[in-house]
Coordinates of C-alpha atoms and ligand atoms in Angstrom, one line a residue:
M206 CA 0.0 0.0 0.0
F207 CA 1.4 3.4 -1.0
I208 CA -0.1 6.5 0.5
T209 CA 1.1 10.1 -0.3
F210 CA 0.5 13.3 1.6
E211 CA 0.2 16.5 -0.4
G212 CA -0.6 20.2 0.2
I213 CA 1.1 23.6 0.4
E214 CA 3.6 24.5 3.1
G215 CA 2.5 24.5 6.7
T216 CA -0.5 22.2 6.4
G217 CA 0.8 19.8 9.0
K218 CA 1.8 16.9 6.7
S219 CA 4.7 15.7 8.8
T220 CA 2.6 15.8 12.0
Q221 CA -0.2 13.8 10.3
I222 CA 2.3 11.3 8.9
A223 CA 3.8 10.7 12.4
L224 CA 0.3 10.2 13.9
L225 CA -0.8 7.8 11.2
Q226 CA 2.5 5.9 11.5
Q227 CA 1.9 5.4 15.2
H228 CA -1.7 4.3 14.6
L229 CA -0.9 1.8 11.8
E230 CA 2.0 0.3 13.8
S231 CA -0.2 -0.1 16.8
Q232 CA -2.5 -2.1 14.5
G233 CA 0.4 -4.4 13.6
H234 CA 1.2 -2.9 10.2
K235 CA 4.8 -2.5 9.1
V236 CA 5.2 1.2 8.1
R237 CA 7.9 3.0 6.1
V238 CA 7.9 6.8 6.2
T239 CA 9.7 8.7 3.5
L240 CA 9.7 12.1 1.7
E241 CA 10.3 14.0 -1.5
P242 CA 12.6 15.6 -2.2
G243 CA 15.2 13.7 -0.2
G244 CA 13.9 10.2 0.4
S245 CA 16.9 8.4 -1.1
R246 CA 20.7 8.9 -0.5
I247 CA 21.1 10.8 -3.8
G248 CA 17.8 12.5 -3.2
A249 CA 19.1 14.0 0.1
E250 CA 21.8 15.7 -2.0
L251 CA 19.2 17.0 -4.5
R252 CA 17.0 18.3 -1.6
R253 CA 19.9 20.5 -0.4
V254 CA 20.3 22.0 -3.9
L255 CA 16.5 22.4 -4.4
L256 CA 15.6 24.1 -1.2
S257 CA 18.6 26.3 -0.3
L258 CA 18.1 30.0 -0.6
E259 CA 21.6 30.2 -2.0
N260 CA 20.2 28.7 -5.2
R261 CA 17.8 31.4 -6.2
D262 CA 19.3 31.3 -9.7
L263 CA 18.1 27.7 -10.3
T264 CA 16.1 27.9 -13.5
P265 CA 12.5 26.5 -13.5
Q266 CA 13.5 23.8 -16.0
A267 CA 16.5 22.7 -14.0
E268 CA 14.4 22.7 -10.9
L269 CA 11.8 20.4 -12.6
F270 CA 14.4 17.9 -13.7
L271 CA 16.0 17.7 -10.2
Y272 CA 12.5 16.9 -8.7
L273 CA 12.0 14.3 -11.4
A274 CA 15.5 12.8 -10.8
D275 CA 14.8 12.7 -7.0
R276 CA 11.5 10.9 -7.7
A277 CA 12.9 8.3 -10.0
Q278 CA 15.6 7.5 -7.5
H279 CA 13.1 7.4 -4.6
V280 CA 10.7 5.1 -6.4
A281 CA 13.4 2.7 -7.5
Q282 CA 15.5 2.6 -4.2
V283 CA 12.9 3.2 -1.5
V284 CA 9.2 3.1 -2.3
R285 CA 9.2 0.0 -4.6
P286 CA 11.4 -2.2 -2.3
A287 CA 9.4 -1.2 0.8
I288 CA 6.1 -2.1 -0.8
A289 CA 7.6 -5.4 -1.9
A290 CA 8.7 -6.1 1.7
G291 CA 5.1 -5.7 2.8
A292 CA 5.2 -2.2 4.3
V293 CA 2.6 0.5 4.2
V294 CA 4.6 3.4 2.6
L295 CA 3.8 7.0 3.7
S296 CA 5.4 9.6 1.6
D297 CA 5.5 13.3 2.5
R298 CA 4.9 14.7 -1.1
F299 CA 5.1 12.9 -4.5
A300 CA 4.2 13.4 -8.1
D301 CA 1.2 15.7 -7.5
S302 CA 3.6 18.3 -6.0
T303 CA 5.3 18.7 -9.4
V304 CA 2.0 19.4 -11.2
A305 CA 1.0 21.9 -8.4
Y306 CA 4.3 23.7 -7.9
Q307 CA 6.0 23.5 -11.3
G308 CA 2.7 23.6 -13.2
Y309 CA 0.3 25.9 -11.4
G310 CA 3.1 27.7 -9.4
R311 CA 5.7 28.2 -12.1
G312 CA 3.4 28.1 -15.2
M313 CA 4.6 24.9 -17.0
D314 CA 2.1 22.8 -18.9
P315 CA 0.4 20.4 -16.5
E316 CA -0.1 17.7 -19.2
L317 CA 3.6 17.7 -20.1
L318 CA 4.4 17.4 -16.3
H319 CA 2.0 14.4 -16.0
R320 CA 3.9 12.7 -18.8
L321 CA 7.3 13.4 -17.3
N322 CA 5.9 12.2 -13.9
A323 CA 4.9 8.9 -15.6
V324 CA 8.5 8.4 -16.6
A325 CA 9.8 9.1 -13.1
V326 CA 7.2 6.9 -11.3
D327 CA 7.6 4.1 -13.8
G328 CA 4.1 2.8 -13.2
L329 CA 4.1 3.2 -9.4
W330 CA 1.2 5.6 -8.6
P331 CA -0.1 6.0 -5.1
D332 CA -3.1 3.9 -3.9
L333 CA -4.3 6.9 -1.9
T334 CA -3.3 10.6 -1.8
L335 CA -4.4 12.7 1.2
L336 CA -4.5 16.4 0.2
L337 CA -4.3 18.5 3.3
D338 CA -6.0 21.7 2.3
L339 CA -5.4 25.1 4.0
D340 CA -5.5 28.8 3.3
P341 CA -1.9 29.8 2.2
V342 CA -1.9 32.8 4.6
I343 CA -2.2 30.4 7.5
G344 CA 0.1 27.7 6.0
L345 CA 2.9 30.1 5.2
E346 CA 2.9 31.7 8.6
R347 CA 3.1 28.2 10.2
A348 CA 5.9 27.1 7.8
M349 CA 8.0 30.3 8.4
S350 CA 7.7 30.1 12.2
R351 CA 8.7 26.4 12.0
N352 CA 11.8 27.2 9.8
S353 CA 13.0 29.9 12.1
R354 CA 12.4 27.8 15.2
E355 CA 14.4 25.0 13.6
G356 CA 17.1 27.4 12.2
K357 CA 16.2 26.2 8.6
T358 CA 15.3 29.5 7.0
N359 CA 18.4 29.7 4.7
A360 CA 18.8 25.9 4.2
E361 CA 15.1 25.2 3.3
G362 CA 13.4 28.6 2.6
R363 CA 13.4 28.8 -1.2
F364 CA 9.6 28.1 -1.5
E365 CA 8.6 29.9 1.7
A366 CA 10.1 33.0 0.1
E367 CA 7.5 32.8 -2.7
S368 CA 4.5 35.1 -2.6
I369 CA 1.0 34.3 -1.3
A370 CA -0.1 34.6 -5.0
F371 CA 2.2 31.7 -5.9
H372 CA 1.0 29.5 -3.0
T373 CA -2.6 30.3 -3.9
R374 CA -2.0 29.0 -7.4
V375 CA -0.4 25.9 -6.0
R376 CA -3.3 25.3 -3.7
Q377 CA -5.7 25.6 -6.7
G378 CA -3.5 23.1 -8.6
F379 CA -3.9 20.5 -5.9
L380 CA -7.7 21.1 -5.7
D381 CA -7.9 20.7 -9.5
L382 CA -5.9 17.5 -9.4
A383 CA -8.3 16.2 -6.6
A384 CA -11.3 17.1 -8.8
R385 CA -9.8 15.2 -11.7
S386 CA -8.8 12.0 -9.7
P387 CA -11.4 11.7 -7.0
E388 CA -10.9 7.9 -6.7
R389 CA -7.3 8.4 -5.7
I390 CA -7.1 11.9 -4.0
S391 CA -9.1 12.8 -0.9
I392 CA -9.2 16.3 0.3
V393 CA -8.7 16.7 4.1
D394 CA -9.6 20.0 5.8
A395 CA -6.3 20.9 7.6
T396 CA -7.8 23.5 9.9
G397 CA -8.3 22.7 13.6
A398 CA -6.5 20.5 16.1
P399 CA -4.0 17.9 14.8
E400 CA -5.8 15.1 16.7
D401 CA -9.1 15.9 14.9
I402 CA -7.4 16.0 11.5
A403 CA -5.7 12.7 12.4
L404 CA -9.2 11.1 12.9
R405 CA -10.2 12.2 9.4
V406 CA -7.0 10.9 7.9
R407 CA -7.4 7.5 9.8
A408 CA -10.9 7.0 8.5
L409 CA -9.8 7.5 4.9
V410 CA -6.8 5.2 5.3
E411 CA -8.9 2.5 7.0
A412 CA -11.5 2.6 4.2
K413 CA -8.7 2.1 1.7
L414 CA -7.0 -0.7 3.6
H415 CA -10.2 -2.6 4.0
A416 CA -11.5 -2.0 0.4
Ligands
TMP551 P1 9.0 20.3 2.2 O1 9.5 18.9 2.1 O2 9.5 21.1 3.4 O3 7.5 20.4 2.0 O4 9.7 21.1 1.0 C1 9.6 20.6 -0.3 C2 9.4 21.8 -1.2 O5 9.6 21.4 -2.5 C3 8.0 22.4 -1.1 O6 8.1 23.8 -1.1 C4 7.4 21.9 -2.4 C5 8.5 21.8 -3.3 N1 8.3 20.7 -4.3 C6 8.1 21.1 -5.7 O7 8.2 22.3 -6.0 N2 7.9 20.1 -6.6 C7 8.0 18.8 -6.3 O8 7.8 17.9 -7.1 C8 8.1 18.4 -4.9 C9 8.1 17.0 -4.5 C10 8.3 19.4 -3.9

């Protein structure tokens, strides 16, 4: 089973993944948590290049290919082997982020991005995608205070430095994707207490596990 979490910055994806991991493990499932960019060894190097504020001169095309390279490596070395070993794989971001950020955010053609994603994922699409949906004004505020708390502003701040208009387009991209693939992508309201959101996430995951 392959489950991905998507959404703009600051929607609480990593908190929800940790809560779901605990829950699934308590039910006896083997769980593998991973992320994009950075889930593989080579991906961790790509993540540094992709997110550092030093790299403001990265072109949109180069950025796209680095995300796709990260994904190809991640699928081959981490996601596919973990699924084969019987784990439930939980990934913080996956292919939908490319359509939302590079497509709706940066203005590249979403159909072309879908085809490039198909090369990178090599047939391995998620069984379920949870789209944590939140107003970008709230999300960005949360993400920026987290980065400054963790001292990550320079290392990981390249997208947080984008405008609210950019993140509003990205959010719309995710919502459009969900409307086009309702059988795979479920929208989860990301406002409110983490424990309440976790209950919504759990219900969707259990429905899929027992389908
Ligand atoms: P995060 O792991 O802290 O969410 O940071 C990843 C950043 O990379 C986030 O701003 C979204 C961005 N991103 C893309 O632009 N395209 C992609 O394909 C992926 C996976 C992430």
